[in-house]
Tab-separated table of C-alpha atoms in Angstrom:
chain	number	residue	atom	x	y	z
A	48	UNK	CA	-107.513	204.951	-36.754
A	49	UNK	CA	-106.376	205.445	-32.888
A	50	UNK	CA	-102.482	204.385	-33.344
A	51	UNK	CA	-100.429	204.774	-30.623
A	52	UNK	CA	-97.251	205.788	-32.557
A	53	UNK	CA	-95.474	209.665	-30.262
A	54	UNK	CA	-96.549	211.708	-27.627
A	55	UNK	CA	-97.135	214.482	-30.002
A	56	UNK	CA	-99.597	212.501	-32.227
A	57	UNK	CA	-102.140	212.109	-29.415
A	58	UNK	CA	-104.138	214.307	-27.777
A	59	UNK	CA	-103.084	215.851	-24.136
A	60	UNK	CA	-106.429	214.894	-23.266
A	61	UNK	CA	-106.457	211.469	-24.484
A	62	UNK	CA	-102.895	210.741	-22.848
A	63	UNK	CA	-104.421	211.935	-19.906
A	64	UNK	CA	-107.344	209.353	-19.664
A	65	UNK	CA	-105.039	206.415	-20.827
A	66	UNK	CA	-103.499	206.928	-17.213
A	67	UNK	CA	-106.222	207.757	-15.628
A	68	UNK	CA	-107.038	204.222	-16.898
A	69	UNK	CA	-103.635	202.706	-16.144
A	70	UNK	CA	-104.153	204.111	-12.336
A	71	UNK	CA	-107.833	202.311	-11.953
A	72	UNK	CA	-107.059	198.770	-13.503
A	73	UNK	CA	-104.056	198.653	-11.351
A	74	UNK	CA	-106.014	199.513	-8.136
A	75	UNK	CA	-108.452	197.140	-9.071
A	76	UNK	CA	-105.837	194.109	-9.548
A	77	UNK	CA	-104.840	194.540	-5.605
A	78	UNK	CA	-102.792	191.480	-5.134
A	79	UNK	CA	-104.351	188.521	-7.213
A	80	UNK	CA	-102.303	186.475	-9.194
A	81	UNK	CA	-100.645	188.165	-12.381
A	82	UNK	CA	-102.071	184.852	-14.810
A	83	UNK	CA	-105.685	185.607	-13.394
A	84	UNK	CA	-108.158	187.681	-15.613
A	85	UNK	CA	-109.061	191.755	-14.788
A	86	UNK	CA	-113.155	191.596	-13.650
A	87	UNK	CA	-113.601	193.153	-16.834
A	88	UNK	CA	-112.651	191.514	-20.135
A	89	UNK	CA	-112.213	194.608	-22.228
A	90	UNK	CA	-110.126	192.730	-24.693
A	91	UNK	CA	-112.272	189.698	-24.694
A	92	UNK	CA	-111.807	187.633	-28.465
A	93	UNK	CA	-109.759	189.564	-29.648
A	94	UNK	CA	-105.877	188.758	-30.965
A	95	UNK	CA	-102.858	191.003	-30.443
A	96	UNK	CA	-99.772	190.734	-32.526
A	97	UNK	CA	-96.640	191.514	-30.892
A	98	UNK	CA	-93.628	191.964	-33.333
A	99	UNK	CA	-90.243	192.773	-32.004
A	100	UNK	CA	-87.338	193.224	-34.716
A	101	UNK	CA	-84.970	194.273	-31.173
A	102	UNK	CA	-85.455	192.001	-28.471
A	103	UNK	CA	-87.017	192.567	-25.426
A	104	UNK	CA	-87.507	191.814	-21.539
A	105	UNK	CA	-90.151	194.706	-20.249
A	106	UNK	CA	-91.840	195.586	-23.404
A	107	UNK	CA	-92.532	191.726	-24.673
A	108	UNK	CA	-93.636	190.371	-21.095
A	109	UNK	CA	-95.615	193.811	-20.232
A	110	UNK	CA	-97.209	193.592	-23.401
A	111	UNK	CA	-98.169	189.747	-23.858
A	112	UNK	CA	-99.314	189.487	-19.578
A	113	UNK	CA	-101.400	192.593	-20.022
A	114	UNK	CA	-103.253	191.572	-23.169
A	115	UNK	CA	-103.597	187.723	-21.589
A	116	UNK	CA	-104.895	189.980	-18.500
A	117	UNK	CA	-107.806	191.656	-20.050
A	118	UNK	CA	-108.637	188.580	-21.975
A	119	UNK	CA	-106.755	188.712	-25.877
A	120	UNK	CA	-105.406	185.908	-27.214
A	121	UNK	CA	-101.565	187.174	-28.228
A	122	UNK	CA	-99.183	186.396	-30.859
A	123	UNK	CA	-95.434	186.999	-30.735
A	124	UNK	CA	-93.431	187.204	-33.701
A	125	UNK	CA	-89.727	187.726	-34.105
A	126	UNK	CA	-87.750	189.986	-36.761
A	127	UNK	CA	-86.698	186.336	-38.307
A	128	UNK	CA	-90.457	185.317	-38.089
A	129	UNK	CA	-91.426	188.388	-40.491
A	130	UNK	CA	-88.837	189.820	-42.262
A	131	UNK	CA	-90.103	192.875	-42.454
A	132	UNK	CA	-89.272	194.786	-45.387
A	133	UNK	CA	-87.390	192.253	-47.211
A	134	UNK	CA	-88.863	190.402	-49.827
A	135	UNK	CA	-92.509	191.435	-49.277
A	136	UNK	CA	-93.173	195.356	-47.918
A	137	UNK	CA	-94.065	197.016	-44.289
A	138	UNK	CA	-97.284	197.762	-46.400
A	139	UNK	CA	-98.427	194.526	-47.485
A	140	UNK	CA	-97.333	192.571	-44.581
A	141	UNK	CA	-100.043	195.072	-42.560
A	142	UNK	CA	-102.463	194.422	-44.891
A	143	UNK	CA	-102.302	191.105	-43.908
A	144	UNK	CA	-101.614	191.488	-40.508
A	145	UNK	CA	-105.251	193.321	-40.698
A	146	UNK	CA	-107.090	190.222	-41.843
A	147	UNK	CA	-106.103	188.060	-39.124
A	148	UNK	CA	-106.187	190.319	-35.962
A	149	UNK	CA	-107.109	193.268	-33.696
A	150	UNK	CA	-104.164	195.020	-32.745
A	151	UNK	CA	-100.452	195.106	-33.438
A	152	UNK	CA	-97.553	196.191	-31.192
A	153	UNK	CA	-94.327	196.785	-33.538
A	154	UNK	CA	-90.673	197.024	-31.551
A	155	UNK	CA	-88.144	197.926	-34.306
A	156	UNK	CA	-85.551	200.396	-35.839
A	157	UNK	CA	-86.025	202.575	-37.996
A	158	UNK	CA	-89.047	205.141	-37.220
A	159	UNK	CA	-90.279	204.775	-40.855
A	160	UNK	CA	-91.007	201.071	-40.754
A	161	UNK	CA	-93.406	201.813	-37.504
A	162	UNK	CA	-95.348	204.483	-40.142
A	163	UNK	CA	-95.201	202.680	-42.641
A	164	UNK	CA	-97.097	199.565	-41.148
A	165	UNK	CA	-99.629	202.316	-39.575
A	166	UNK	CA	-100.152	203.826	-42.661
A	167	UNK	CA	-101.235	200.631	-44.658
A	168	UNK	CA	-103.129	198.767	-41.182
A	169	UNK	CA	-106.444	198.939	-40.899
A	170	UNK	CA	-106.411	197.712	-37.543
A	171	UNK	CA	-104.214	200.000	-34.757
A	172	UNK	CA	-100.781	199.967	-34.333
A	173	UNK	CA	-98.697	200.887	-30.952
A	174	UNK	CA	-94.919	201.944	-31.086
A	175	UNK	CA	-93.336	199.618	-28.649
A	176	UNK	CA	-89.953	201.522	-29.482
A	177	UNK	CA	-88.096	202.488	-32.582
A	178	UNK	CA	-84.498	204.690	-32.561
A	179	UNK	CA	-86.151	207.614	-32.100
A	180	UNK	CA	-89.264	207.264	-29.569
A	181	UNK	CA	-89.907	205.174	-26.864
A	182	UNK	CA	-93.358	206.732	-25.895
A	183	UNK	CA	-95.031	203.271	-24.137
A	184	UNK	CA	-92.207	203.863	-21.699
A	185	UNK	CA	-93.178	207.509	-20.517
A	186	UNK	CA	-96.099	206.795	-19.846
A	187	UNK	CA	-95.187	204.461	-17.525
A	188	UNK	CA	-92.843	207.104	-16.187
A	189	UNK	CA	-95.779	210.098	-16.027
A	190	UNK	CA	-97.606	207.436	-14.428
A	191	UNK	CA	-94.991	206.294	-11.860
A	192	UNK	CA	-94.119	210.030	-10.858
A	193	UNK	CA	-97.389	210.937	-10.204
A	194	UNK	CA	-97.837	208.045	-7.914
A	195	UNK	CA	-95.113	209.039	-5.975
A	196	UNK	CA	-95.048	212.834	-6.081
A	197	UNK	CA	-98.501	213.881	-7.616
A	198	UNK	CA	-99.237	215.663	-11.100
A	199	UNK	CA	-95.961	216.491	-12.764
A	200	UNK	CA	-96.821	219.120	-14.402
A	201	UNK	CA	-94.622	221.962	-13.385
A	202	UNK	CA	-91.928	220.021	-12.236
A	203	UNK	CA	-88.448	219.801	-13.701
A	204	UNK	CA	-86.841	216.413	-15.499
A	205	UNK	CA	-82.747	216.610	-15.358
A	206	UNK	CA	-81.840	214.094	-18.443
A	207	UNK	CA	-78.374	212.356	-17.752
A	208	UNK	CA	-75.987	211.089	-20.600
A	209	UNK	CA	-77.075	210.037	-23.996
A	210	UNK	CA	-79.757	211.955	-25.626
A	211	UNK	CA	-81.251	209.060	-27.501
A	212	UNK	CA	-84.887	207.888	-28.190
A	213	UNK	CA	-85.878	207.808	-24.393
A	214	UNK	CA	-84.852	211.051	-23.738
A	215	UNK	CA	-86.204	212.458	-26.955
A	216	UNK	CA	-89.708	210.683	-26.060
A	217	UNK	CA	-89.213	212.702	-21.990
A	218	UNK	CA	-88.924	215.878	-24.383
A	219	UNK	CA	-92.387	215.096	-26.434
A	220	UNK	CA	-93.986	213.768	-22.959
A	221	UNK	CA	-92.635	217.551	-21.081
A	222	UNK	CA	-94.641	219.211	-23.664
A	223	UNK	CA	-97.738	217.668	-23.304
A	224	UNK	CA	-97.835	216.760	-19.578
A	225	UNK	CA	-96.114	220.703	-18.860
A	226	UNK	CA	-92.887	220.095	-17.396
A	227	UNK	CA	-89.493	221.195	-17.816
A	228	UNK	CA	-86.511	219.446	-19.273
A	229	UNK	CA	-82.513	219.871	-18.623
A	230	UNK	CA	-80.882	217.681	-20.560
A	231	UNK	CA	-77.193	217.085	-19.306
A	232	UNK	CA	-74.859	215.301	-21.534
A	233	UNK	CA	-72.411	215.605	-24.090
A	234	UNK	CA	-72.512	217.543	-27.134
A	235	UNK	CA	-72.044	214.774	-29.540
A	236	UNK	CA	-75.265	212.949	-27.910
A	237	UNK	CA	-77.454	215.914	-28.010
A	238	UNK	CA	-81.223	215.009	-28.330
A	239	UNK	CA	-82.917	216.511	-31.880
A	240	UNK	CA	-82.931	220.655	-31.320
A	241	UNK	CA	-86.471	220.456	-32.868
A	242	UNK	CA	-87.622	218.703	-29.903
A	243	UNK	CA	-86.301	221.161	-27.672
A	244	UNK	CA	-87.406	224.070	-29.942
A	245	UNK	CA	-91.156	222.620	-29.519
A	246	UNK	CA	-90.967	222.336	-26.068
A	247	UNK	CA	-89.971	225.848	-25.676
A	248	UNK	CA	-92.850	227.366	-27.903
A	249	UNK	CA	-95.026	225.632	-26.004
A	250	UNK	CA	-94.145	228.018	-22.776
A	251	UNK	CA	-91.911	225.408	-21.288
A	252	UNK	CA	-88.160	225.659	-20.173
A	253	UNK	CA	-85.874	223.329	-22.155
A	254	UNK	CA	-81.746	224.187	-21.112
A	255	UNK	CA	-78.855	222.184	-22.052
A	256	UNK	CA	-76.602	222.124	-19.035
A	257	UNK	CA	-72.910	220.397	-19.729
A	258	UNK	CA	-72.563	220.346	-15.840
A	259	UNK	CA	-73.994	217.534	-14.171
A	260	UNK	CA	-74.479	219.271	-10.821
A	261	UNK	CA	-75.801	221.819	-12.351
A	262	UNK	CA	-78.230	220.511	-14.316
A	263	UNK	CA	-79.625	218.613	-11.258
A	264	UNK	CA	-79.565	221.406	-8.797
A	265	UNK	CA	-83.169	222.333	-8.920
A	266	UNK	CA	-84.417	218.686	-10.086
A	267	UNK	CA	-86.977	216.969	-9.116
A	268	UNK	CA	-86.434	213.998	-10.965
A	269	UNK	CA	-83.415	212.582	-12.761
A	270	UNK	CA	-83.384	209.755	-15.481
A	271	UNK	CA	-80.693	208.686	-17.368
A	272	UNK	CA	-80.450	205.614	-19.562
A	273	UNK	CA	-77.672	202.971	-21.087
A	274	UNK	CA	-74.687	204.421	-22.894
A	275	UNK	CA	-74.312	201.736	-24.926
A	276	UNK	CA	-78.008	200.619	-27.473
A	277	UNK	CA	-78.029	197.110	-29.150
A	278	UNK	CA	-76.118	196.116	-32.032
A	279	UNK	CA	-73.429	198.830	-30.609
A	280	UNK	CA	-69.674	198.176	-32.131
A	281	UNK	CA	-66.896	197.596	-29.530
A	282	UNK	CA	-65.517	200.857	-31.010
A	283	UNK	CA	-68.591	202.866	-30.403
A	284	UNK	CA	-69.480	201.762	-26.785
A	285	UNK	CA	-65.643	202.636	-25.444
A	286	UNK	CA	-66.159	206.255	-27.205
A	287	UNK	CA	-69.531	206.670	-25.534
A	288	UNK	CA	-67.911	205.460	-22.564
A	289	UNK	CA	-65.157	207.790	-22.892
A	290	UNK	CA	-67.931	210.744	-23.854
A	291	UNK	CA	-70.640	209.558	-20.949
A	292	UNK	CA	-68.242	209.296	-17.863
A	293	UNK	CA	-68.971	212.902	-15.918
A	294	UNK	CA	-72.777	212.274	-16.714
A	295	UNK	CA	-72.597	208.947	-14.402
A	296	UNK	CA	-75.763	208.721	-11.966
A	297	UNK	CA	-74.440	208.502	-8.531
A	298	UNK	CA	-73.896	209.162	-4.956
A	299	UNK	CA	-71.560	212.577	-5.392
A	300	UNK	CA	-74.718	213.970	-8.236
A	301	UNK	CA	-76.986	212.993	-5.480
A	302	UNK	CA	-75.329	214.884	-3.303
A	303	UNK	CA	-75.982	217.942	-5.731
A	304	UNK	CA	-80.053	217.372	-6.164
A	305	UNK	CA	-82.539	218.359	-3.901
A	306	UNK	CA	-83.314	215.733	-1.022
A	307	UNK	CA	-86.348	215.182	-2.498
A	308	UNK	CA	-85.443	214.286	-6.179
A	309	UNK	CA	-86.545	210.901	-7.508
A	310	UNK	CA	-84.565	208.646	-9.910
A	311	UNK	CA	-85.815	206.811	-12.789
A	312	UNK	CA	-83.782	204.367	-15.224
A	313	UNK	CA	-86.353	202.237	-17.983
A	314	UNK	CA	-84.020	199.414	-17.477
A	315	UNK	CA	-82.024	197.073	-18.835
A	316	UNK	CA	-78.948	199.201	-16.267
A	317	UNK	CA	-75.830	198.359	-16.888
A	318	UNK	CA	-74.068	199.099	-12.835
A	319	UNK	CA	-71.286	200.769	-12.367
A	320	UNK	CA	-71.868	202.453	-15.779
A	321	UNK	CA	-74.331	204.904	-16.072
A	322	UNK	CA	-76.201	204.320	-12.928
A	323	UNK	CA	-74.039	202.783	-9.491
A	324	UNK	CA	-75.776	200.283	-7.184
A	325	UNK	CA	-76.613	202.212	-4.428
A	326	UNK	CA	-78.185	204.687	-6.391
A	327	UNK	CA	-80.671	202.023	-8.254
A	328	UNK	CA	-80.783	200.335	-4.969
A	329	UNK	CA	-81.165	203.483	-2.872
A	330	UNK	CA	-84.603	204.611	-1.332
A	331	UNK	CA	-84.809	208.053	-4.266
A	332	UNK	CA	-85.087	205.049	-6.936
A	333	UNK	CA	-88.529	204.212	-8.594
A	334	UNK	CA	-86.980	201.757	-11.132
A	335	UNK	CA	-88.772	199.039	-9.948
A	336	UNK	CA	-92.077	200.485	-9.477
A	337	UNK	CA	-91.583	202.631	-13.057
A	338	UNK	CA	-90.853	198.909	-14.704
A	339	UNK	CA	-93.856	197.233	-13.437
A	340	UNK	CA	-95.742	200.501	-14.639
A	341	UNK	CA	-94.970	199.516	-18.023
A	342	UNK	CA	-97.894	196.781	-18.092
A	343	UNK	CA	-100.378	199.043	-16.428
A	344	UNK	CA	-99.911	201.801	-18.811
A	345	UNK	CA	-99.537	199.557	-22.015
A	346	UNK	CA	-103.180	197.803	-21.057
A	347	UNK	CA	-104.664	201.246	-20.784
A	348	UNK	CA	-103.236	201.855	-23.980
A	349	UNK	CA	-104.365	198.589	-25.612
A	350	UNK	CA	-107.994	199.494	-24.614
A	351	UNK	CA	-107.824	203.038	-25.710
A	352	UNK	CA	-106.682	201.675	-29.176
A	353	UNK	CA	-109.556	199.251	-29.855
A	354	UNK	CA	-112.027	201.803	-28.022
A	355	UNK	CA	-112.445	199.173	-25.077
């Protein structure tokens, strides 16, 4: 079954032609309408369940406009909808889930509830995001680099601040796209070593750098995230506050990159926290272009699921 669940679970080559897909459906949209169909109907009858446990802007719209785009009819269901887990199991709820459609896109917590449901489906299932992996997301960001600076591999990512399940996805993605990672943050928020272990047997560099001008000195992209993830106690997000402060995204750090270094940030940003204005603002950002990414890459995705 084709599940879209990590980086590492997929084949290089595979990843490869999902953007090569991404990049032709979103030449061939040009500037039409976003509610009017793709020329080709790959997902034509079929249904897509979309089930976010964490709410969402980018991943629900990108998700439900692509599939609407390429001609599935789409189903959104909240964490109160399904209650996943409690009462009746992951397991049996994709059992079900298998009867009555094509394709399910889970957003959620824990990492075991996303294997669980793709262990018992017998239709695919894509990781939308859990705590530890946000893969959807990079390859978006592969895909939005390349359009701006050509094939990535080879270059050099400088990670900013937390070392959470975006960054830890940027560490599967360096491996299998052959880049180079320097993660920047504090010690407290350091991503999983075995990522970092993996991405060094593979031939690639992979530094921790507690210097922030450092770490970008030789970068040719940064990306940092928000300090602060959802359901977050008061107490938590004025320690990570506290902890995140020197790893700020901004003019000075800028100042320390190489003219030529691009900034990324998967939104939501919070300003004036990890990321200033005029940075996300400036002309170096790709935000915006990286965001609307997100439903090119997801459709390829979609049709390399079902085989479409």
């Amino acid at each position: 079954m084709p599940h879209f669940l990590d980086l590492d679970r997929t084949p290089r080559e595979d990843l490869r032609a999902i953007l090569d897909t991404a990049r032709a459906m979103k030449a061939a949209r040009g500037d039409r309408p976003r509610g009017t169909p793709d020329d080709a109907l790959p997902l034509e009858g079929r249904v897509v369940a979309l089930i976010f446990e964490k709410p969402s802007t980018r991943t629900r719209i990108s998700f439900d406009v692509g599939a609407r785009q390429m001609g599935a009819t789409t189903m959104v269901l909240s964490g109160a909808d399904m209650q996943l887990g409690h009462g009746e199991t992951v397991g049996d709820t994709a059992r079900v889930l298998s009867r009555y459609v094509d394709l399910v896109m889970i957003r959620t917590f824990g990492a075991e509830i996303l294997h669980e449901m793709a262990e018992h489906a017998t239709v695919p299932v894509i990781n939308g995001l859990t705590d530890s992996s946000h893969p959807c997301q990079l390859m978006a960001d592969v895909m939005t680099y390349e359009e701006h600076r050509g094939p990535i591999e080879g270059a050099r990512v400088a990670w900013m601040g937390d070392g959470n399940n975006v960054a830890q996805s940027f560490l599967q993605a360096a491996e299998r796209f052959g880049f180079d990672m320097t993660f920047s943050g504090p010690e407290q928020l350091d991503p999983d070593p075995r990522l970092m272990e993996r991405l060094r047997a593979s031939g690639r560099d992979a530094r921790i750098e507690r210097d922030p001008a450092r770490a970008v000195a030789d970068a040719d992209l940064i990306v940092t995230d928000t300090w602060v993830s959802m359901g977050d106690a008061e107490s938590s997000r004025q320690r990570r506050h506290n902890l995140l402060r020197p790893y700020q995204v901004n003019e000075a750090l800028l100042g320390a990159a190489p003219e030529s270094a691009l900034v990324m940030h998967c939104l939501p940003a919070h300003r004036g926290e990890e990321i200033t204005d005029a940075v996300l603002d400036g002309p170096r950002s790709v935000v915006f272009d990286e965001a609307e990414n997100r439903l090119h890459a997801q459709k390829a995705i979609m049709r390399w699921c079902v085989g479409a």
